[in-house]
Every structure is written in structure tokens, then in C-alpha cells.
XYZ file of C-alpha atoms in Angstrom:
719
model
C 141.446 130.161 48.069
C 142.133 130.196 44.371
C 142.869 126.536 43.900
C 140.181 124.416 42.269
C 139.258 121.088 44.015
C 137.152 119.818 41.128
C 135.349 120.802 38.154
C 131.672 120.624 39.832
C 132.855 122.222 43.104
C 132.721 125.967 41.866
C 129.779 126.814 39.458
C 131.180 128.607 36.015
C 131.176 132.208 35.715
C 130.890 135.005 38.186
C 128.690 134.562 41.335
C 126.371 137.446 42.520
C 126.805 136.809 46.045
C 123.709 139.114 46.861
C 121.305 136.743 45.333
C 122.593 133.708 47.768
C 119.621 133.762 49.902
C 119.245 130.198 50.894
C 122.216 129.133 53.230
C 122.001 125.526 54.261
C 123.948 123.890 57.145
C 127.029 121.865 56.199
C 125.459 118.542 57.104
C 123.096 119.120 54.166
C 125.801 119.588 51.540
C 127.330 116.678 49.513
C 131.056 116.227 50.115
C 133.286 116.670 46.750
C 136.741 115.403 46.952
C 139.327 114.967 44.189
C 139.760 111.399 42.713
C 142.705 109.233 43.319
C 144.551 108.224 40.396
C 142.804 105.401 38.422
C 139.430 105.971 40.104
C 136.537 107.752 38.784
C 135.239 110.968 40.219
C 132.679 110.892 43.079
C 130.028 113.383 42.897
C 126.902 111.518 44.242
C 127.026 109.120 47.185
C 126.137 105.599 46.177
C 125.256 102.358 48.293
C 129.066 101.596 48.769
C 130.020 105.441 49.309
C 133.467 106.276 50.823
C 135.194 109.471 50.792
C 138.851 109.579 49.552
C 140.895 111.622 51.822
C 142.406 114.569 49.970
C 146.087 113.723 48.536
C 147.140 117.574 48.898
C 149.041 119.323 48.989
C 147.155 121.645 51.211
C 147.403 125.560 50.784
C 149.638 127.379 53.142
C 148.447 127.453 56.627
C 145.852 124.935 56.149
C 146.420 121.587 58.054
C 144.713 118.365 57.489
C 141.888 117.649 59.965
C 139.837 114.544 61.118
C 138.479 112.609 59.285
C 140.985 113.303 56.645
C 143.949 113.100 58.961
C 144.795 109.537 59.924
C 146.948 109.375 63.162
C 149.874 107.406 63.285
C 149.882 104.123 65.208
C 151.705 105.694 68.394
C 148.717 108.013 68.545
C 145.757 105.703 68.244
C 144.039 104.712 71.560
C 145.178 101.599 73.205
C 141.544 100.195 73.148
C 141.122 100.853 69.401
C 141.100 97.792 67.319
C 143.409 97.390 64.288
C 141.585 98.179 61.111
C 141.221 95.577 58.491
C 141.149 96.120 54.610
C 137.582 97.303 53.645
C 135.991 94.895 51.423
C 132.982 96.176 49.253
C 131.499 93.862 46.441
C 134.047 91.028 47.207
C 136.782 93.639 46.369
C 139.378 95.043 48.907
C 139.707 98.800 49.027
C 143.345 100.121 49.081
C 142.267 102.557 51.791
C 140.264 102.305 55.061
C 136.812 103.676 55.370
C 136.440 105.723 58.631
C 133.537 104.941 60.925
C 130.968 107.705 60.552
C 131.041 110.392 63.179
C 127.957 112.843 63.751
C 128.794 116.429 62.924
C 127.619 117.456 66.410
C 130.380 115.474 67.967
C 132.952 117.984 66.744
C 134.125 120.963 68.653
C 136.758 123.582 68.065
C 139.636 122.517 70.270
C 140.618 125.070 72.990
C 144.209 126.111 73.578
C 144.311 123.912 76.678
C 142.034 121.301 75.788
C 143.017 117.636 75.155
C 140.304 116.664 72.749
C 137.329 114.723 73.205
C 136.414 110.999 73.360
C 134.424 109.164 70.636
C 130.887 108.480 70.366
C 129.475 105.630 72.629
C 126.906 103.077 71.673
C 123.262 103.930 72.484
C 119.885 102.291 72.086
C 116.537 103.455 72.344
C 116.252 102.073 75.888
C 118.086 105.128 76.923
C 115.273 107.578 75.885
C 114.942 108.405 79.411
C 118.235 108.406 80.613
C 118.974 112.058 80.213
C 115.944 112.905 82.464
C 117.263 110.567 85.098
C 120.798 112.016 85.568
C 119.827 115.492 86.820
C 122.518 117.736 88.061
C 122.935 119.257 91.637
C 120.998 122.421 90.744
C 118.050 120.351 90.053
C 117.986 120.923 86.438
C 116.881 118.059 84.255
C 119.054 116.870 81.342
C 116.320 116.098 79.034
C 117.919 118.490 76.690
C 120.815 116.423 76.202
C 120.136 114.140 73.265
C 123.516 114.197 71.419
C 126.747 112.588 72.220
C 127.086 111.897 75.973
C 130.604 113.038 76.307
C 130.369 116.454 74.651
C 126.616 117.527 74.563
C 125.319 120.243 76.685
C 128.669 122.318 77.343
C 131.155 123.996 75.407
C 134.561 122.583 75.198
C 136.420 126.069 74.899
C 135.885 129.670 76.331
C 135.312 131.721 73.224
C 132.700 129.782 71.226
C 129.354 129.094 73.035
C 127.062 127.136 71.086
C 123.310 127.443 71.205
C 122.033 123.867 70.773
C 118.379 125.242 70.028
C 119.325 126.629 66.647
C 122.892 125.497 65.952
C 124.348 129.083 65.897
C 127.609 130.227 67.474
C 127.948 133.382 69.491
C 131.416 134.576 69.018
C 133.461 136.530 71.607
C 134.331 136.135 75.187
C 131.769 135.548 77.818
C 131.395 138.387 80.101
C 129.166 139.078 83.360
C 127.687 142.380 84.181
C 127.204 143.276 87.705
C 124.508 145.637 89.191
C 127.131 148.470 89.252
C 127.565 148.097 85.350
C 131.190 146.506 85.597
C 131.899 143.518 83.089
C 134.175 140.709 84.277
C 135.651 138.475 81.730
C 134.980 134.818 82.623
C 136.789 132.992 79.836
C 139.732 132.558 81.956
C 138.048 130.469 84.320
C 137.200 128.041 81.734
C 140.804 127.863 80.648
C 142.085 127.053 83.904
C 140.140 123.786 84.144
C 143.117 121.891 82.900
C 145.434 123.030 85.623
C 142.746 122.212 88.058
C 142.431 118.851 86.853
C 146.199 118.345 86.945
C 146.298 119.673 90.674
C 143.508 117.322 91.682
C 145.398 114.383 89.974
C 148.455 115.316 91.653
C 146.997 115.410 95.058
C 145.634 112.049 94.939
C 148.748 110.621 93.125
C 146.623 109.694 90.035
C 148.978 111.143 87.308
C 150.439 108.524 85.063
C 148.125 105.576 85.551
C 149.933 102.581 83.897
C 148.137 100.153 81.601
C 147.719 97.548 84.412
C 145.996 100.051 86.753
C 143.568 101.100 84.029
C 142.758 97.427 83.110
C 142.142 96.275 86.600
C 141.696 98.441 89.683
C 141.185 97.988 93.349
C 139.181 99.681 96.166
C 141.662 102.490 96.624
C 142.145 103.404 93.111
C 138.413 103.148 92.399
C 137.714 105.192 95.564
C 140.249 107.892 94.448
C 138.967 108.170 90.801
C 135.466 108.742 92.117
C 136.447 111.418 94.716
C 138.475 113.377 92.135
C 135.536 113.106 89.584
C 133.191 114.665 92.201
C 135.425 117.280 93.044
C 136.119 118.312 89.557
C 132.432 117.944 88.533
C 131.493 120.375 91.497
C 134.458 122.787 90.668
C 133.123 122.991 87.183
C 129.522 123.528 88.604
C 130.827 126.402 90.659
C 132.782 127.917 87.688
C 129.435 127.536 85.583
C 127.287 129.118 88.370
C 129.361 132.210 88.247
C 128.676 132.804 84.411
C 125.490 133.903 82.927
C 123.382 131.022 81.297
C 123.473 130.626 77.452
C 119.889 130.029 76.147
C 119.356 126.708 74.758
C 122.636 125.368 76.337
C 122.161 122.558 78.856
C 125.126 122.696 81.373
C 126.430 119.153 81.999
C 129.382 119.210 84.478
C 128.930 115.558 85.119
C 129.761 114.832 81.464
C 132.464 117.447 81.140
C 134.299 116.233 84.255
C 134.289 112.638 82.963
C 135.390 113.757 79.519
C 138.377 115.678 81.199
C 139.598 112.639 82.991
C 138.928 109.851 80.366
C 141.044 111.965 77.851
C 143.875 111.777 80.620
C 143.423 108.217 80.959
C 141.943 108.325 84.513
C 139.719 105.343 84.730
C 140.110 101.801 85.762
C 138.623 98.468 85.227
C 138.324 99.158 81.315
C 138.668 95.379 80.672
C 135.214 94.144 80.533
C 134.534 91.103 82.641
C 131.872 88.828 83.771
C 131.083 88.831 87.521
C 132.308 91.251 90.096
C 134.268 94.473 89.308
C 137.607 95.131 91.408
C 136.909 97.933 93.888
C 133.159 98.133 93.512
C 131.331 96.647 96.466
C 127.611 95.426 96.604
C 125.664 98.322 97.880
C 127.716 101.093 96.460
C 125.883 104.105 95.153
C 126.263 106.425 92.097
C 124.551 109.644 91.311
C 125.695 109.925 87.956
C 125.898 107.382 85.077
C 129.554 108.401 84.319
C 130.488 107.475 87.686
C 129.883 103.682 86.687
C 131.827 104.226 83.485
C 134.821 105.486 85.119
C 135.355 102.340 87.421
C 133.981 99.758 84.902
C 130.971 98.899 86.636
C 128.652 99.629 83.523
C 130.563 101.096 80.381
C 127.709 102.533 78.438
C 127.029 106.240 79.542
C 123.458 105.768 78.529
C 122.402 102.378 77.149
C 120.856 100.029 79.898
C 122.614 96.822 78.623
C 126.363 96.088 78.553
C 127.766 93.112 76.790
C 130.839 91.630 75.520
C 132.023 89.100 72.957
C 133.244 85.747 74.023
C 134.648 82.984 71.875
C 132.739 79.497 71.703
C 134.216 76.830 69.515
C 135.751 79.449 67.563
C 132.785 81.745 66.904
C 132.217 84.932 68.945
C 128.794 85.542 70.555
C 127.710 88.294 72.816
C 127.103 87.904 76.403
C 125.651 90.317 78.942
C 127.762 91.624 81.678
C 125.617 94.307 83.549
C 122.119 95.987 83.152
C 120.669 99.176 84.618
C 117.038 99.046 85.654
C 115.929 102.669 86.151
C 112.356 103.015 85.248
C 112.846 103.513 81.385
C 110.877 100.341 80.562
C 108.123 98.478 82.087
C 110.340 96.451 84.432
C 108.995 94.620 87.342
C 111.471 95.281 90.239
C 109.356 95.230 93.486
C 110.793 91.887 94.709
C 114.161 92.498 96.399
C 115.640 89.245 94.861
C 113.811 88.926 91.583
C 114.104 91.403 88.578
C 111.874 91.177 85.619
C 113.783 93.230 83.051
C 112.495 94.527 79.656
C 114.700 94.437 76.482
C 116.096 97.280 74.680
C 114.878 98.835 71.481
C 111.143 99.200 70.079
C 110.962 102.922 69.767
C 112.419 105.459 67.332
C 114.143 108.330 69.348
C 113.394 110.892 66.431
C 109.588 110.348 65.707
C 108.696 108.324 68.748
C 107.351 105.525 66.484
C 107.046 102.241 68.392
C 107.606 98.763 66.726
C 108.615 95.239 67.863
C 111.945 94.691 69.667
C 114.422 92.768 67.770
C 116.665 90.015 68.839
C 119.862 91.831 68.488
C 122.582 93.745 70.328
C 121.811 93.757 74.139
C 118.633 91.409 73.742
C 120.724 88.893 72.033
C 123.326 89.148 74.538
C 120.793 88.645 77.515
C 119.379 85.644 75.546
C 122.900 84.114 75.186
C 123.568 84.832 78.907
C 120.527 82.779 79.764
C 121.945 79.791 77.876
C 125.538 80.242 79.176
C 124.090 80.937 82.798
C 126.669 83.531 83.487
C 126.259 86.195 86.284
C 125.203 89.602 85.396
C 125.597 92.672 87.455
C 122.394 94.560 88.307
C 122.386 98.378 89.041
C 118.815 99.631 90.182
C 117.968 103.188 89.417
C 115.902 104.561 92.482
C 114.091 107.883 92.944
C 116.498 110.251 94.539
C 114.375 111.833 97.372
C 116.473 115.095 97.799
C 116.449 115.636 94.248
C 113.142 114.167 92.608
C 114.330 114.593 88.913
C 117.358 112.644 89.662
C 118.293 108.911 90.202
C 120.321 107.180 92.735
C 121.996 104.197 91.106
C 122.510 101.216 93.548
C 124.752 98.282 92.695
C 122.772 95.259 93.756
C 125.176 92.562 93.062
C 125.234 89.559 90.856
C 122.186 87.976 89.189
C 121.471 85.034 86.919
C 119.071 85.090 84.024
C 116.489 82.064 84.641
C 114.077 82.624 81.790
C 112.968 84.748 78.776
C 109.806 85.273 76.953
C 108.023 87.940 74.448
C 105.082 89.711 75.474
C 102.973 92.486 74.263
C 103.512 95.976 75.923
C 100.866 98.620 76.528
C 101.215 99.625 73.037
C 100.608 96.353 71.738
C 103.963 95.616 70.251
C 106.370 92.796 71.274
C 108.963 93.119 73.983
C 111.263 90.893 75.393
C 111.375 90.035 79.026
C 114.060 88.598 81.103
C 113.675 86.998 84.594
C 116.807 87.469 86.738
C 117.327 86.013 90.191
C 119.886 87.437 92.634
C 122.837 85.096 93.570
C 122.538 84.165 97.306
C 124.963 84.976 99.923
C 125.626 88.630 98.886
C 125.348 91.517 101.166
C 121.834 93.369 101.179
C 121.542 96.395 98.792
C 118.234 96.933 97.221
C 116.585 94.997 100.107
C 118.109 97.202 102.636
C 116.695 100.181 100.819
C 113.113 98.714 100.928
C 113.413 97.858 104.641
C 114.534 101.530 105.627
C 111.513 102.866 103.617
C 109.181 100.400 105.503
C 110.812 101.806 108.682
C 109.833 105.368 107.676
C 106.466 104.563 106.666
C 105.909 102.739 109.810
C 105.039 99.339 108.125
C 107.651 97.565 109.971
C 109.786 98.342 113.177
C 113.654 98.803 113.211
C 114.949 95.880 115.332
C 116.798 97.007 118.416
C 115.471 100.343 118.921
C 116.234 101.751 122.426
C 114.771 105.296 121.885
C 112.860 106.293 118.754
C 114.054 109.910 119.010
C 117.337 110.717 121.047
C 116.855 114.483 120.453
C 113.363 114.529 122.068
C 112.281 116.922 119.362
C 115.316 119.301 119.411
C 115.998 118.257 115.786
C 114.082 118.650 112.554
C 114.081 114.852 112.138
C 114.153 112.287 114.805
C 117.305 110.265 115.389
C 116.895 106.810 116.602
C 119.116 105.105 119.212
C 119.540 101.227 118.281
C 121.464 98.499 120.016
C 121.181 94.962 118.352
C 124.580 94.128 119.630
C 124.173 93.545 123.556
C 122.135 94.709 126.319
C 123.438 98.232 126.968
C 120.508 100.812 127.035
C 122.434 103.841 125.992
C 125.306 106.157 126.423
C 126.138 108.069 129.517
C 123.643 110.800 130.231
C 124.170 114.306 128.470
C 121.782 117.037 127.491
C 121.011 117.227 123.651
C 121.667 120.636 122.265
C 121.581 121.049 118.582
C 124.200 123.911 118.098
C 127.165 125.607 119.735
C 127.207 127.383 123.160
C 129.456 130.362 122.964
C 130.553 132.540 126.011
C 131.952 135.234 123.690
C 132.401 135.220 119.938
C 135.499 136.091 118.117
C 136.249 139.765 116.976
C 136.417 140.456 113.317
C 139.441 141.906 112.185
C 137.530 143.625 109.302
C 133.840 144.417 110.220
C 131.552 144.154 107.524
C 127.743 144.497 106.878
C 125.565 141.635 106.041
C 124.017 140.895 102.546
C 120.803 142.536 101.423
C 119.770 139.619 99.286
C 115.939 139.622 100.211
C 115.194 136.651 98.049
C 118.389 134.761 99.036
C 121.871 134.783 97.860
C 122.264 133.862 94.090
C 125.312 132.782 92.328
C 127.011 135.478 90.160
C 125.830 138.448 92.332
C 129.140 140.448 92.778
C 127.189 142.940 95.022
C 126.654 140.302 97.647
C 129.320 140.589 100.407
C 128.773 136.965 101.264
C 129.638 136.195 97.643
C 132.714 138.062 97.836
C 133.931 136.668 101.093
C 133.726 133.058 99.620
C 136.220 134.176 96.859
C 133.577 135.184 94.076
C 131.400 131.920 94.352
C 128.670 130.713 96.487
C 129.861 127.588 98.501
C 126.749 125.539 98.090
C 124.386 124.061 95.462
C 120.839 124.691 95.653
C 120.510 120.985 97.015
C 122.915 122.105 99.881
C 126.073 120.308 98.612
C 129.472 121.841 99.393
C 131.063 122.808 96.044
C 134.754 123.043 97.117
C 136.501 122.250 100.329
C 138.276 125.500 100.990
C 140.006 126.546 104.220
C 136.799 128.400 105.479
C 133.014 128.411 104.665
C 131.556 132.049 105.010
C 127.729 131.645 105.655
C 125.205 134.365 106.041
C 125.250 135.546 109.419
C 122.580 137.349 111.739
C 123.063 140.893 110.142
C 122.123 139.408 106.634
C 118.592 139.970 105.602
C 118.277 136.796 103.416
C 115.656 134.515 104.456
C 116.434 131.258 106.571
C 116.140 129.095 103.344
C 119.065 130.726 101.646
C 121.239 128.549 99.967
C 124.216 130.131 101.850
C 122.736 129.187 105.210
C 122.924 125.262 104.732
C 124.551 124.335 108.187
C 121.845 126.598 110.081
C 118.924 124.490 109.006
C 119.614 121.468 111.313
C 119.678 118.008 110.014
C 118.334 117.019 106.657
C 118.703 113.325 106.634
C 117.605 110.594 109.078
C 120.422 109.594 111.290
C 120.875 106.814 113.608
C 123.161 106.373 116.768
C 124.006 102.601 116.943
C 126.107 100.428 119.205
C 129.196 99.134 117.372
C 130.831 95.774 118.067
C 134.233 97.190 119.203
C 134.036 100.891 119.142
C 131.331 101.837 121.418
C 128.492 104.042 119.881
C 128.513 105.117 116.328
C 126.759 107.144 113.904
C 125.231 106.344 110.425
C 122.458 107.546 108.186
C 119.254 105.921 106.795
C 119.367 108.159 103.805
C 122.108 108.108 100.924
C 124.569 110.875 101.079
C 126.098 112.465 98.014
C 129.559 113.766 98.017
C 129.633 117.228 99.743
C 126.269 116.825 101.369
C 126.005 118.628 104.832
C 125.646 116.072 107.688
C 125.688 117.904 110.915
C 127.720 120.294 112.821
C 129.728 119.676 116.175
C 127.716 121.066 118.981
C 128.661 121.411 122.446
C 130.241 124.037 124.846
C 133.124 126.342 123.726
C 135.693 125.839 126.298
C 139.231 127.615 127.096
C 141.991 125.961 125.233
C 144.030 125.701 128.464
C 141.898 123.058 129.754
C 142.977 120.553 127.163
C 146.081 119.675 129.144
C 143.955 118.886 132.326
C 141.579 116.817 130.119
C 144.324 115.104 128.608
C 146.088 114.233 132.067
C 142.835 112.916 133.270
C 142.084 110.785 130.128
C 138.779 112.880 129.835
C 138.962 114.048 126.329
C 136.618 111.471 124.762
C 134.211 114.082 123.545
C 136.475 116.954 122.678
C 136.875 118.601 119.370
C 140.231 120.324 118.730
C 140.621 121.921 115.426
C 144.230 122.986 116.158
C 145.295 119.360 115.394
C 147.097 118.398 112.178
C 144.447 117.474 109.569
C 145.323 116.131 106.071
C 143.320 118.408 103.549
C 141.180 116.759 101.014
C 142.319 119.351 98.254
C 145.595 121.010 98.032
C 145.390 124.129 100.207
C 147.919 127.098 99.216
C 150.396 128.352 101.735
C 149.593 127.860 105.468
C 145.852 128.535 105.036
C 145.122 124.872 106.384
C 146.136 125.978 109.886
C 143.121 126.828 111.938
C 143.129 130.588 112.838
C 141.023 130.511 115.955
C 141.384 129.063 119.292
C 138.320 127.078 119.446
C 137.885 123.789 121.647
C 134.594 122.234 121.835
C 133.432 119.902 124.744
C 130.444 117.660 124.041
C 130.867 115.682 127.192
C 127.821 117.194 129.099
C 126.006 119.002 126.124
C 126.077 118.207 122.466
C 124.323 116.555 119.468
C 124.888 113.456 117.284
C 128.366 114.424 116.182
C 129.783 113.419 119.546
C 129.118 109.777 118.428
C 131.050 109.897 115.302
C 134.117 107.589 115.653
C 137.677 108.073 114.048
C 138.861 106.277 110.805
C 142.011 106.560 109.130
C 140.253 106.204 105.936
C 137.425 108.398 106.771
C 134.147 109.200 104.517
C 133.358 112.562 106.362
C 135.445 115.833 106.595
C 134.823 118.621 108.805
C 135.045 122.404 107.634
C 135.196 125.685 109.771
C 131.970 127.534 108.922
C 132.011 131.380 109.871
C 128.902 133.489 110.458
C 129.524 137.127 110.817
C 127.500 139.694 112.645
C 128.936 143.118 112.123
C 132.180 143.145 114.164
C 131.578 139.468 115.621
C 132.542 136.318 114.269
C 130.882 132.905 115.148
C 132.959 130.022 114.214
C 131.074 126.494 113.747
C 132.548 123.162 112.698
C 130.454 121.533 109.940
C 130.709 118.002 108.653
C 130.278 117.042 104.947
C 130.382 113.794 103.133
C 133.799 113.230 101.325
C 132.380 110.708 98.768
C 128.752 109.212 98.168
C 127.753 107.198 101.373
C 125.235 104.468 101.109
C 122.618 103.953 103.724
C 123.523 102.285 107.049
C 127.342 102.824 106.504
C 129.065 104.031 109.536
C 130.020 107.980 109.329
C 133.550 108.501 110.528
C 136.096 111.369 110.387
C 139.792 111.535 111.205
C 140.577 112.791 114.441
C 143.879 114.326 113.426
C 147.400 114.368 114.735
C 148.758 116.029 117.913
C 152.097 117.671 118.710
C 154.799 115.084 119.189
C 155.371 116.126 122.733
C 151.835 115.008 123.365
C 151.638 111.843 121.177
C 152.402 109.242 123.772
C 149.959 110.577 126.553
C 147.063 110.814 123.975
C 147.520 107.811 121.998
C 144.717 105.133 121.677
C 144.266 101.914 119.891
C 142.411 102.168 116.532
C 139.868 99.662 115.517
C 138.845 101.324 112.278
C 139.671 98.219 110.304
C 140.435 100.247 107.161
C 143.278 99.083 104.765
C 145.285 102.311 105.702
C 144.794 101.981 109.383
C 147.813 103.530 111.338
C 146.783 101.294 114.385
C 146.118 104.153 116.691
C 144.568 107.675 116.875
C 144.684 110.518 119.176
């Protein structure tokens, strides 16, 4: 570029480039811009420094870029406040001063990317937040210390940033197999946008209007969270197929949220005091970004969310929600009382500790004390299935009753706020404490008929509980934890099992189990199903991998404490003492494989109560191409005389559980099993239900039964 942008931008005379040894990052350089007419040249930033956007013209092929490109009004986000004239030294500037944006927030846009979101407000109270949101591989997010929307992952497929040294490795990421072949993986990254659009189309979320984004409902909030978790797990599956980049922390939770937010897929963006539409007391979240998407707690990392309200003409901040997750010395042992520590008091860079100040969130809590407004409280609890992570439990509305200042362990002043739970709300955190006491034997579960319905047949006991009436239990049956086959199915393409001595691993293209699942492993290391495909191929008897292989999830038995309980109007039902994350394996449908011809006889005798018929029509959770949604095997399971806990799972027109066929191959034999997985996050003690499906029209009248699921989408009947 031969055009001179200023007399000081290029040194006079020729430059010996071989002697330029000290190359410094761009963030260390002083920006030099041309002066506007009538203004002095700016060479050294002063106290009231402001960069003057280039007036142009730009050289051919060079387009203006942010922060020099100012979008038109139609391109500005709806939530962005109108800018007012900048005033410095009591004089209004003729141009607006853009808000400073950290350099690490910028990424080169991908061909299919939609851009990122702006930086969010954070405070030093969030110093442990990155460690508390752990991904499903059990990896800590402690390395993520930059912008919460873009840190830890690349927004494109060709530039991979190493956050340890700030360098970029150019070129397309490739994977090398044991045979020496290289596979181009960048295309999977570029397909993310089409994956997002397919999911949004399946759940009818394209084109949310302003009202839906401002105020949601239970259905909308639930759909957004289901789509978010499907997308997050899909990104995790794609990331698993790639070689890890040193120094780069993969954050599929942040990337999925960023993709949805840039498309406007969120709700309850209008801040409010009190309850949030579509979010119930007791709802659980495994990622902070989930709470952002549904408007429960807007900051992605900060522990205090607040808004400004007008009082007698003046605006002042009031708190709307807080997250207590162990980052500070909070006292949260009491189920109805929380002593919450204020934010601030530590420098994130050098860890220097100082007195907290009455500003921002602390000031908002103090104002809420005097206004006596309700504050939403989210408690971060230890995730037993993934110790580095947290489970965030919405514990309902609290009010601040008093505040004070005390010395912490370091001897510095910390603000304390005592919050008391508003009475009359459903149990949330208190229920978690009760369940833990049942597990520890400190207290007894009320209404227990049998402490272990399985008589030791499962890894974990299954309680039989009736606190509704005097019935002592269901009709007699033999508990059996798996499926009884008379004869396995024949494999159309016999294949050998895997030879993964240490267990199947992502990206191993020489593993036949890996290839049978479309080039991915179906589960995370936590046993979470990554994608609801038409079939899940697990390792079979001919595979040499160990029993704890991550591709044998459904073969390991129960992994959560379940309870068979008496319902008020649906007979016996099933629920869990433990929280279930979306995609978690629950159990398989055990019983005896019977001839499909017996279905007609059972239907005529009205003796089909414990029958599982996968040939019925089921609505898939994800879009399934072609006719792959049709079950290809004549498999009918009867759990009347012999079965497991799955026989007690009731029907719902709005289920929280989905079944998937799981295939285990043994040379030329196929063993087909029916496994159940959570559709969304399921709090403890919430009934587990699935859709029983639809039968052929000629059988509808004979098989129809009245439905008591009570959901907003109840059809009034089931089969």
C-alpha cells in the first residue's frame, strides 16, 4: 500500500527489514489515524482520547471494518441503546465514541458465520465460574478467561487460535488415521449453520417475533433449551472427531449459545423482578448459558443480575437474580435462608485482594433491601456424575432482610446479605437436601414399601414407595434387568468386533464400531447420548473392549437411583432421586421377546399393559432423513411376567424421555435392545414418561385408552 496515512506512520528513508527483530503484538501499538478537518493530529493518547474513524477513501479491495465501520440504524440490535452525543470537558463531540472492545473478542468471520455477540459484563465474583461449568467430557473450563461467548473455540474452520501464545495455525485441520490417510474435517465446522437451521425448523423456532423474545412461556422456553442441548452435543460430537489443538479449550456450551443468540433464538430478554415465564421453581441447568437463553439470569458469568428502575425521576439499580455456587464464602446450608457474599474484592489478573465496594451488584442488593423486592435465587450444587461441574437449581424467590459488612479470611471487608425464601413455593433445594439424607441413611423416605424392588439384581437399589393409599405393590412379576431372546436377528453384513483394548476412542477411524455409527462415537465419556439417530450401535460380545468402554453405556445397568411410586390417577410410575441431564441413559426396556402375531390376541383380551411395540408411529425428536425412522426389526417385548423398572414408565403426550434402538453385534448375529434417554434436563422426583406412540387407524378404536398425563398438549387418549 503506497498511500501515506500520516507523517508519523512510516519512518523516513528506506527500512532494512532484516534488522527488524522485535515484533510486538498489535495490542501494544499506538493507533495512528488521520485528523479530521479543523482538528489537531492525534499521536499520543490523552485522558480524553478518542479515535477518529478514517474518512477514506479506502484503497481498492479494502472495506471499512469494526470499530471504524458504523452500522446503519436498521443493522443495530434491538436491545442497543440509542447513542447520545459524547461530552468531554463540557463540550459535545461531533462524533460518537465507540465502547472499547477487547482485541481478543474479534475473530475472522467464517463464510457461513453470522457474527458474534458483544462482550458481557463480568465481575471478580466470577473468578471460579469457569471452573464450575465443566463440559460433558469432564474437562474443566478453567482456561477460559476471556469473553464468554467466543473464548475457547474457533469461529471458523481454517484459523485455529492457540490461546496459550496467541499464534494462529493456518491451514485446514486434518486427521490422520492409523493407515496414514488424512481426512479433511473443516467441512464439518462449516455445516454447523445448516445443522442449526434444521434444528430450528424441526422445533418451529425460525422467525421468533419481538414479543416471543421479550416474554416466553413454558413451551417456548422448553423448546429453546432442547434445541440448545441438541446443538451443543452435536458440536461436541464434531469436536470429538478432530484432533485437539494445544492450548485451545473447547467450549461447545458457549458456541451453541452464541449460534442461537446471533439468530435471535432466546426468550424473556426483558429483565423483570419476580418469576420468569416458562421457568418453574426446581428447574435445573447444567450450563450458565442455559439460564441466559431463557432469561432466568442474564450474565453468563457474574453472580448478580440487576436492572435500573425509576424512583421519583431518578434511576437506581435493583437486583433481580443471584447465583450462589461456591465462588465466595456464602452460607447456604439452611434450605430457606441464604447468607450471600457481595461481589468484587479481588483482582482477576494478579489475585490482589482488597475491600469490596458498594457499587454495581452490591449496590443493587442494598437497594433491593430497602425496596423489599423479590430476588430469584439459583443455587449451584455439586454434580455427582461430573465432580468438576455444577448443577444449577432454581430455588425460587427470596427477599433480602438485612445486610452488613464483615472481615473475610483475608482480613478485608466483604458485604453480606441475608435472604429468606418467600413461603408457599414448591420445594427445590430443600428436596435435594432430603434426598441426600435418604441416601446417607440420616432420615427415612416416607411411604417405603420395599427398600429394593430388584432384590439386588441392579447395581443400585430401586425403592417401591406408596404415600397415596394402602396398596402394597404392583401385581407379582419376576425382576429381570435385561432382554430375554429366544433367537437373535441375523446380520445382513456380518462384521468383526473392535480390537480397542483400552476402550473405543473418538476419532479412531480403524474402529468398526466407530464406523457403524457414521464416523462418531454415540456417547460422551459421561455416558450422555450425543445425537438421537435412528440406530445406536454399541460394542457387542465379539468386541475386545472392556465393560467400561464408553460405547457400552446401556450394558452397564442403572447409573441413577430410581424409585417406583404410586401416582394419584395413573397407577404406578417411575422417577429418579438423581438429576438427569439431557441425553442421559436411564434404563432399557427389559422383558421377553415374543412373536409379533400375539399382539392381536393381546389387544382383543385387553392384556397389552406391559407391551412395548416399536412398530408404532413415533414422532422423532430430530429430523430423520428418508424412512429411517421406521423400525426395521419385528421386535415385540412383553414385560408382564418378567421385566425391570421400565415397565412402570407411564405415557405422556409431552414426554421427557425418548427411546432409541440399540444394536449389539456378535459376528453374524444382531441383538436389538430398547434404551431410554432423557430428552431434557429432568430434576429429581419428576415423573419419567415417554410417548407410547400411535397405532394403525384400523386398530385405533380397539386400543384407545383415556390419557391422564395432564400436559398442555394432551391428546386425551393414548394406545
